[in-house]
Amino acid sequence: MEESQEIKDSVRLERLLPGQTPVLVPGHSFGTVTDKIVGIVLRRPVTLGWLVGFAIVFGLLNLLGLAVVYLVFRGTGIWGINVPVGWGFAIINFVWWVGIGHAGTLISAILLLLKQNWRNSINRFAEAMTLFAVACAAIFPLIHTGRPWLAAYWLFPYPNTMGMWPQFRSPLIWDVFAVSTYATISALFWFIGLLPDLATFRDTAKNPWARKIYGLLSMGWRGSARHWKRYESAYLLLAGLATPLVLSVHTVVSFDFAVSIIPGWHATIFPPYFVAGAIYSGFAMVLVLAIPIRAFYGVKDMITDRHLDNAAKVMLGTGLIVAYGYGMELFFAWYSGNGFERFMMKNRMFGPYAWAYWSLIIFNVLIPQVLWLRKVRLSPVRLFMTSIVVLIGMWLERFVIVVTSLHRDFLPSSWGHYVATRWDWATYIGTLGLFLTAMFLFIRVMPMITIFEMRMLLPESRVAPEEVAAHD
Amino acid sequence: MDTESKKKTSDVCPGSKDKALGLNEVKQKLTEARGPKYWRTLDELAQTPEFEEMLHREFPRHASEWTDKASRRDFLKVMSASLALAGLSACTKQPLEPIVPYVRQPEQLTLGKPLFFASAMPMGAYSVPVLVESHEGRPTKIEGNPQHPATLGGTDVYSQSSVLTMYDPDRSQSAMFNGEARPWADFVTAIRPTIEKVRANGGAGLRFLTGATSSPSFVAHMRELQKAFPQSKWYQWEPVNRDNVYAGAAAAFGQPVETVYDFSKAKVVLSLDGDFLTSGFPGFHRYARQFAAQRRPELKEQMLRFYAVESTPTNTGGKADHRLRLKASEIENFARAVASQLGVGGAGGSLSGEQQKFAQAVVKDLQANRGRAVVVVGDSQPAAVHALAHAMNAALGAAGQTVFHTDPIDANAGAGKVDQLKTLVGEMNTGNIELLVMMGVNPMYDAPADVNFLDAMNKVATRVHHGLYFDETAKFCHWHLNGTHYLESWGDVRAFDGTVSLIQPLIAPLYGGRSEYELVSVFLNQPDMSTFEVVQRYWQSQPGAGDFNTWWRSALHDGFIRDTALPRRTVAATGAVPPPQPTQGGGFELAFRRDPTVYDGRFANNGWLQETPKPMTQITWDNPVLLSVATAKKLGVATESVLEIEVEGRKVKGAVWVTPGHPDDAATVYLGYGRDNAGRVGSGLGFNAYKLRASGTPWIVTNAKVRGTGETYQLASPQGHQSMEGRALVRAATLEEFIKNPAFAHEMAEAPAPGLTLYEAYEYKEHKWGMAIDQNSCIGCKTCVVACQAENNIPVVGKLEVKRGRHMNWLRVDTYHEGTAENPKTYFQPVPCMHCENAPCEVVCPVNATVHSTEGLNDMVYNRCVGTRYCSNNCPYKVRRFNFLLYTDWTTPQLKLLNNPDVTVRSRGVMEKCTFCVQRITHGRIAAEEQNRKVADGEVLTACQQACPADAIVFGDMNDKDSRVSKLKASTRNYGLLEDLNTRPRTTYLAAVRNPNPELES
Amino acid sequence: MNTIAKASIVAALLLVGGLLWAALQMQRSPYYTYAGVAKAQPVAFSHQHHYTGLGIDCRYCHTSVESSSFAGIPPTKTCMNCHSQIWTNAPMLEPVRESFRTGKSLVWTRVHDLPDFVYFDHSIHVNKGVGCDSCHGPVDKMPLTWQHASLQMEWCLNCHRAPEKFLRPSKVQGSDENQIFNMAYEQPTTAKPVVLPDGQKFTDQETLGKYLITANKVRSVADITSCNTCHR
């Protein structure tokens, strides 16, 4: 019972620095918190704004469907890829989405272990965001292959009448395992965290169907002390499991590049620099979602400026690590003395794709420096803009890594050029559609903020040690 | 084009969506498709927009399907795609398959084993002796004939690709009267009265126009015909002709003789636009082999030195130790200067400083090597230059040593082809010609622009066209008769040395064509006489050795008739050299060249040739306008900008390709493009340079006008970048340096020691295959590229896909330039898969689709491949090719017959690459094992190696210390491409060594 | 609720397992592989009758089995060699006679049909000591011919990964028949040993196989399991 004990303590012993907004604006009680969050889903009517937004993103989702169907019928040739540039948007998007998928688990798991109680109000939708982002990412490794139906079969070769197995020396296989594990753990983590709230929904819902569905989902949660004890340990165990994954997934993804021999890919800095970049873009996406949501659903009192401030700080930190990564690439190219490496770097900065490199530097390194200013961190609008910039920057980073490294490698005779086709764009925008559609639905039917964890932030929840002792 | 002619152009393959595979089924389909039924459907089709679109499409069909917009065809493609994917995926239930045995099986045929037949491919008057591989009656691959004295087993791009032309679904499918399909019999009856009419006045109204020929039996057959019609005349026309050669010889010796070179004795070679290392030059195969042999730096001081004086940069000039770029028109002047310095040819021309220096060095070198020097002149140089060359060769004692003369190969060398055509047109214009029979010629497309052939034709009562395609000329003839391909009919032809080869059919005429012989027989009132009878009868009439049948059989078996090489003649040079002609107005100069791949346009509908990157420029699917860097700047144009060229009021537009080494103030245009009725592949590509070509100036125009139009036109070249960026890719040195330091190649980049890898080393108990490519021998002719395509069922992707960087050739010949843009050095580097010892592709494939074999091959398992393309990304040599779309034609039955049954036909989404012809290795190994022995060296040849005329590629077992490949790899010149990456390639290169003249090296 | 929830977990697991099991069964079923399924033919040709009944050697019809990748399917002529003499007007042979008259081939249904990307060579197998029935099963007992093995890759690998389990000598003492084509050949046992012409006696397949691998110079397992052995 110590862990839960510690958590409670941490909550109780919260100290506000001067001028710091609390993670939960005072004036709330158990009742009001529950009432407010439940109300968003169960009582609030479907607004026109929601409908319009949903219509748009759902349209984009269908674009994805179209793009994928056409792809299956015609082949990957509908994209701009070629030899030498064998990977294009598909892999860029994959890495980008997986990266975004990092924030959620980081917030819910690592911050939990670090007892950052401010996480409580944003972890729920951050996790949801993670799941949807990973879902978007997971599409690409499959559809980017020439024969997806076989890729799926031979990476999981059952039933196997061939006496042949996948090749475990290939980073692509590691990828499959890393990402699928991550997806599974995140899903479990998210679902377990949902149980108590789903129960709350079951109990407060009027609509019999809603009661049934939430009832089924809450898996018979009654909130007994035994349930809570199990819950606490399970949740912590999963947090423990998820934490290394946060680091491992993008490390493995970075191996796809680092393990190869292509100048610009073959770099030891990749794992840390990819992980940092992932968290960087992840938090940017959290802010991009949090800022409008808290405005539309009037939950500024639960997702306070304090959260924005902290998220911004994380971005700033990881952003600096990424910047260091860029610096190192440059240094390696020079220090290695390898002609191919040097040429690659020169080509990135002054070659046909120089525009991508320099805008990446501006978007990812220069602009985010405004986050040093408290003024910016506390202004939702400015923060929103910065986050968008970072998201674009991180996408460009992957573009630069994939395309500029490939299009001019060892033999000048085989140099080429990569131009994305409209199908490349359709697929990319389509996944944005998938992501947002899922987000819209999630907000409508699930508690986007953890009710019970919010309650733990209330003074009332601060039980005295003797009571705790009495419980055991 | 009016819709009428459109309907005719659209004479495309009927039943092309047919799935049947058996030859008989296909043939049946084709016959069914002929006749009224087919035409009805075509007429219906003609109404549909898709049909219009198909006619107007800019790119050939193989290409046009890959544009993003889905069309009706695509859907059919998709349907067949699903079928194909089923075939390759192995995780679907197999459909039941029929198996169809012979009724009576031919004795010599063993099912599952190919047969080889000796034959020869005619090229104008000359020929390429070949061995044709046949699988259960389907010719699938052309090989050289190693026994043949003329070629020593080499082939060229034309012969390698000829098998595709035979199956070409766009070939005309039946005889036609005014564009209406008719059976051959109808023609025989219908033409009868006309024949009788011309017979009445001894055939005065009868004219024949054919291509150049050297076929003894056909000539005899024609003579017979001329006996029956004494007043009739037989003319010959070749757009790419040797008029200048024979005229030059006539000037020098008083008679048109054939000139044959022997480079095996040569030490110094001077070429005056003489592209003897470029496919299409008579004798190319033997010359390439001899030249390469004499260029081995191991010969030390005896190594051959090659001076090239060139206008258009060719791969021949690329091999030169010293190349002087001159306008085509200036070469005569240069030749006169050299000649006079050699003490012949009277007064010499005046030369610029640079030229003078060059000339002096050359003269000195030539004189220093009397009896071992050769001066070679190109067909495009005026007769005077040829005459000068003969004089020079005589003065250098080359005659009888390195230069020989025989009677002309061309049966009618006396009169120039242009003159013959003009005479014919003159006669036609008199209106007295009743019947004009054209066989294998296309004057409506390639006649000189000042010869109005159409008007002349309209004055002829009855016009008959005989050929493989319903082409530009057929369109304007009353009768079109579909001819036979050389693989479909009997015949005979001479090689450049005169040796006669018998041509034997490998397959019954696929589209029911009739040979020229049969057409002539109609005039001899023997319409039922078969080609075979005609040919055999002729040779029976010849004084043969002993029993005719054994003689005939051995001639067929050997692929040539022994001792038929024309006797060498000693001709006395009269020393007479035509005086310099004043060239008209020193305007912008234009040089016409035969196209390196489609020749004069006759191969325009051959997808393999269209997609073969042309030597030097590496352009596919188009004919560019070559300009020098300076001239392009002066004209304010760049590569791909459209240039308007005007000659005496005739204008064409073509796209520029800025070419290093091209002379200034001059442009080169290639013949053979801009065709309207070539077929679905060849129509509408590039521009028609014949429109600029006048009978008086067939090769060089000095009064052209050019201006940039501001438009641009995309040219597709798989190698956009021709600089080595200072990387040690092609390692080269001068002979001097090589002699000083034979291991120079190894000091140009570090090679990591073996064993620097985390994976344990492979051991090879049995074989250890490897390849060595001598960059000194490689002449960049691209024959290997086409051979590889033919052997390995490599699909054609079309211009658009090439432009997108998706060409499929497993073997490419990288061409690099080094030095100044005015006068660059050129290097050719054939790049197949390196089959690395530490292959970067193997470790990154997630499904084990590319793995290391126990004999060192880097296997590519198509059915296992899921197409992640990671292997291609990770391949430093970029030799892997990916089926981004369904490139293979799974629908056209004829093209299925063309496939090599021993190689998997790849489908969409699959990676492929050079396999070292693993199917040949397997066959060789199994054959050896069944005889309980090891595979002998040279028993297994890769397709590229077998096709190479220069013998630059050597493949073999590196475990066998005495194998040729082991010996070459032991050479100090041997190095691995990018070996500093520690990939340890097992395809290695022998460094290039140039043999420059110290006097000119500065 | 509670129970449903718990049940759902179990159900999910069962479902996944069940599907996997079904797929496994499906993949190896005769429906899918055709193994053991006799296929309809234009003429009800019986290997049993011709081989066992009349004692005709395999190679009389499958002429190229020792020299070519393709064992060879007899031309109509081969049938007519005998059937122009016997059963000259048996109605069941009419298609054969018709084919011979008209010159139109008989169209059989292929019994052993490997995928197009697999390159099998009969000659080398026969030469290295793989008997007909090792792959084709008891053809001598097949009135209508069916495919004996699944012909799936795992099946090929059974032998390519352990050839010693299947190899047989071509000649044995006391018989001048080529054992490769002998349907009645049995692997050696202590009861029924296999004696080679030179008198060597083998009582178990393992040792015989190992001996034949060296004797027939069969390439190493690594060699014959290299991808390019069957795929090119």
GROMACS .gro file of N, CA, C and O in nm, chain B residues 185-223:
model
  156
  657ALA      N    1  -0.408  -1.504 -10.080
  657ALA     CA    2  -0.457  -1.559 -10.208
  657ALA      C    3  -0.526  -1.449 -10.289
  657ALA      O    4  -0.508  -1.440 -10.411
  658ASP      N    5  -0.602  -1.365 -10.222
  658ASP     CA    6  -0.671  -1.256 -10.294
  658ASP      C    7  -0.569  -1.172 -10.369
  658ASP      O    8  -0.590  -1.134 -10.484
  659PHE      N    9  -0.457  -1.143 -10.302
  659PHE     CA   10  -0.356  -1.060 -10.366
  659PHE      C   11  -0.307  -1.129 -10.492
  659PHE      O   12  -0.301  -1.071 -10.601
  660VAL      N   13  -0.276  -1.258 -10.479
  660VAL     CA   14  -0.219  -1.332 -10.592
  660VAL      C   15  -0.312  -1.323 -10.712
  660VAL      O   16  -0.269  -1.292 -10.823
  661THR      N   17  -0.440  -1.344 -10.689
  661THR     CA   18  -0.534  -1.337 -10.802
  661THR      C   19  -0.550  -1.192 -10.849
  661THR      O   20  -0.547  -1.163 -10.968
  662ALA      N   21  -0.562  -1.100 -10.751
  662ALA     CA   22  -0.592  -0.961 -10.788
  662ALA      C   23  -0.477  -0.898 -10.867
  662ALA      O   24  -0.500  -0.817 -10.958
  663ILE      N   25  -0.354  -0.937 -10.835
  663ILE     CA   26  -0.239  -0.869 -10.899
  663ILE      C   27  -0.210  -0.929 -11.036
  663ILE      O   28  -0.143  -0.868 -11.120
  664ARG      N   29  -0.265  -1.049 -11.061
  664ARG     CA   30  -0.237  -1.121 -11.185
  664ARG      C   31  -0.254  -1.032 -11.309
  664ARG      O   32  -0.158  -1.012 -11.385
  665PRO      N   33  -0.373  -0.970 -11.332
  665PRO     CA   34  -0.388  -0.888 -11.454
  665PRO      C   35  -0.281  -0.781 -11.465
  665PRO      O   36  -0.221  -0.762 -11.571
  666THR      N   37  -0.253  -0.712 -11.353
  666THR     CA   38  -0.150  -0.606 -11.356
  666THR      C   39  -0.018  -0.664 -11.404
  666THR      O   40   0.051  -0.605 -11.488
  667ILE      N   41   0.017  -0.781 -11.350
  667ILE     CA   42   0.144  -0.843 -11.391
  667ILE      C   43   0.143  -0.869 -11.540
  667ILE      O   44   0.236  -0.831 -11.613
  668GLU      N   45   0.034  -0.928 -11.588
  668GLU     CA   46   0.027  -0.959 -11.732
  668GLU      C   47   0.041  -0.830 -11.812
  668GLU      O   48   0.110  -0.825 -11.913
  669LYS      N   49  -0.021  -0.725 -11.760
  669LYS     CA   50  -0.016  -0.597 -11.831
  669LYS      C   51   0.128  -0.551 -11.845
  669LYS      O   52   0.174  -0.519 -11.955
  670VAL      N   53   0.204  -0.555 -11.734
  670VAL     CA   54   0.343  -0.506 -11.743
  670VAL      C   55   0.428  -0.605 -11.822
  670VAL      O   56   0.525  -0.567 -11.887
  671ARG      N   57   0.387  -0.731 -11.819
  671ARG     CA   58   0.466  -0.830 -11.894
  671ARG      C   59   0.460  -0.798 -12.043
  671ARG      O   60   0.558  -0.814 -12.115
  672ALA      N   61   0.344  -0.744 -12.084
  672ALA     CA   62   0.322  -0.718 -12.227
  672ALA      C   63   0.438  -0.638 -12.285
  672ALA      O   64   0.496  -0.676 -12.387
  673ASN      N   65   0.479  -0.530 -12.218
  673ASN     CA   66   0.592  -0.454 -12.273
  673ASN      C   67   0.719  -0.481 -12.195
  673ASN      O   68   0.788  -0.389 -12.149
  674GLY      N   69   0.743  -0.609 -12.169
  674GLY     CA   70   0.870  -0.650 -12.111
  674GLY      C   71   0.896  -0.594 -11.974
  674GLY      O   72   1.010  -0.584 -11.929
  675GLY      N   73   0.790  -0.555 -11.905
  675GLY     CA   74   0.807  -0.508 -11.769
  675GLY      C   75   0.857  -0.365 -11.763
  675GLY      O   76   0.909  -0.321 -11.660
  676ALA      N   77   0.839  -0.291 -11.871
  676ALA     CA   78   0.886  -0.151 -11.871
  676ALA      C   79   0.817  -0.073 -11.760
  676ALA      O   80   0.875   0.020 -11.704
  677GLY      N   81   0.694  -0.110 -11.727
  677GLY     CA   82   0.621  -0.036 -11.623
  677GLY      C   83   0.636  -0.096 -11.486
  677GLY      O   84   0.558  -0.064 -11.396
  678LEU      N   85   0.734  -0.185 -11.470
  678LEU     CA   86   0.749  -0.256 -11.342
  678LEU      C   87   0.876  -0.212 -11.271
  678LEU      O   88   0.983  -0.207 -11.331
  679ARG      N   89   0.861  -0.170 -11.145
  679ARG     CA   90   0.977  -0.128 -11.068
  679ARG      C   91   0.975  -0.195 -10.931
  679ARG      O   92   0.869  -0.210 -10.869
  680PHE      N   93   1.095  -0.234 -10.888
  680PHE     CA   94   1.108  -0.289 -10.753
  680PHE      C   95   1.196  -0.197 -10.671
  680PHE      O   96   1.296  -0.145 -10.721
  681LEU      N   97   1.156  -0.174 -10.547
  681LEU     CA   98   1.240  -0.097 -10.455
  681LEU      C   99   1.258  -0.179 -10.328
  681LEU      O  100   1.159  -0.213 -10.261
  682THR      N  101   1.382  -0.215 -10.298
  682THR     CA  102   1.409  -0.292 -10.177
  682THR      C  103   1.520  -0.224 -10.099
  682THR      O  104   1.580  -0.127 -10.145
  683GLY      N  105   1.545  -0.278  -9.981
  683GLY     CA  106   1.661  -0.232  -9.906
  683GLY      C  107   1.786  -0.292  -9.966
  683GLY      O  108   1.779  -0.377 -10.056
  684ALA      N  109   1.901  -0.247  -9.918
  684ALA     CA  110   2.027  -0.307  -9.964
  684ALA      C  111   2.027  -0.454  -9.925
  684ALA      O  112   1.975  -0.490  -9.819
  685THR      N  113   2.083  -0.538 -10.011
  685THR     CA  114   2.088  -0.680  -9.978
  685THR      C  115   2.218  -0.742 -10.026
  685THR      O  116   2.281  -0.689 -10.119
  686SER      N  117   2.256  -0.850  -9.959
  686SER     CA  118   2.374  -0.924 -10.005
  686SER      C  119   2.338  -1.071 -10.021
  686SER      O  120   2.425  -1.156 -10.036
  687SER      N  121   2.208  -1.102 -10.015
  687SER     CA  122   2.165  -1.240 -10.019
  687SER      C  123   2.184  -1.301 -10.157
  687SER      O  124   2.119  -1.258 -10.253
  688PRO      N  125   2.275  -1.397 -10.171
  688PRO     CA  126   2.298  -1.456 -10.303
  688PRO      C  127   2.171  -1.512 -10.365
  688PRO      O  128   2.139  -1.485 -10.480
  689SER      N  129   2.093  -1.588 -10.283
  689SER     CA  130   1.976  -1.652 -10.342
  689SER      C  131   1.871  -1.549 -10.382
  689SER      O  132   1.809  -1.559 -10.487
  690PHE      N  133   1.855  -1.445 -10.299
  690PHE     CA  134   1.753  -1.346 -10.334
  690PHE      C  135   1.793  -1.269 -10.459
  690PHE      O  136   1.713  -1.247 -10.550
  691VAL      N  137   1.921  -1.234 -10.466
  691VAL     CA  138   1.969  -1.165 -10.586
  691VAL      C  139   1.943  -1.253 -10.709
  691VAL      O  140   1.888  -1.208 -10.809
  692ALA      N  141   1.978  -1.382 -10.696
  692ALA     CA  142   1.954  -1.473 -10.808
  692ALA      C  143   1.806  -1.475 -10.845
  692ALA      O  144   1.769  -1.468 -10.963
  693HIS      N  145   1.723  -1.481 -10.741
  693HIS     CA  146   1.578  -1.484 -10.762
  693HIS      C  147   1.535  -1.360 -10.838
  693HIS      O  148   1.457  -1.367 -10.934
  694MET      N  149   1.588  -1.246 -10.801
  694MET     CA  150   1.552  -1.119 -10.867
  694MET      C  151   1.604  -1.119 -11.011
  694MET      O  152   1.534  -1.075 -11.103
  695ARG      N  153   1.723  -1.170 -11.029
  695ARG     CA  154   1.778  -1.173 -11.166
  695ARG      C  155   1.683  -1.255 -11.254
  695ARG      O  156   1.648  -1.213 -11.363
   0.00000   0.00000   0.00000
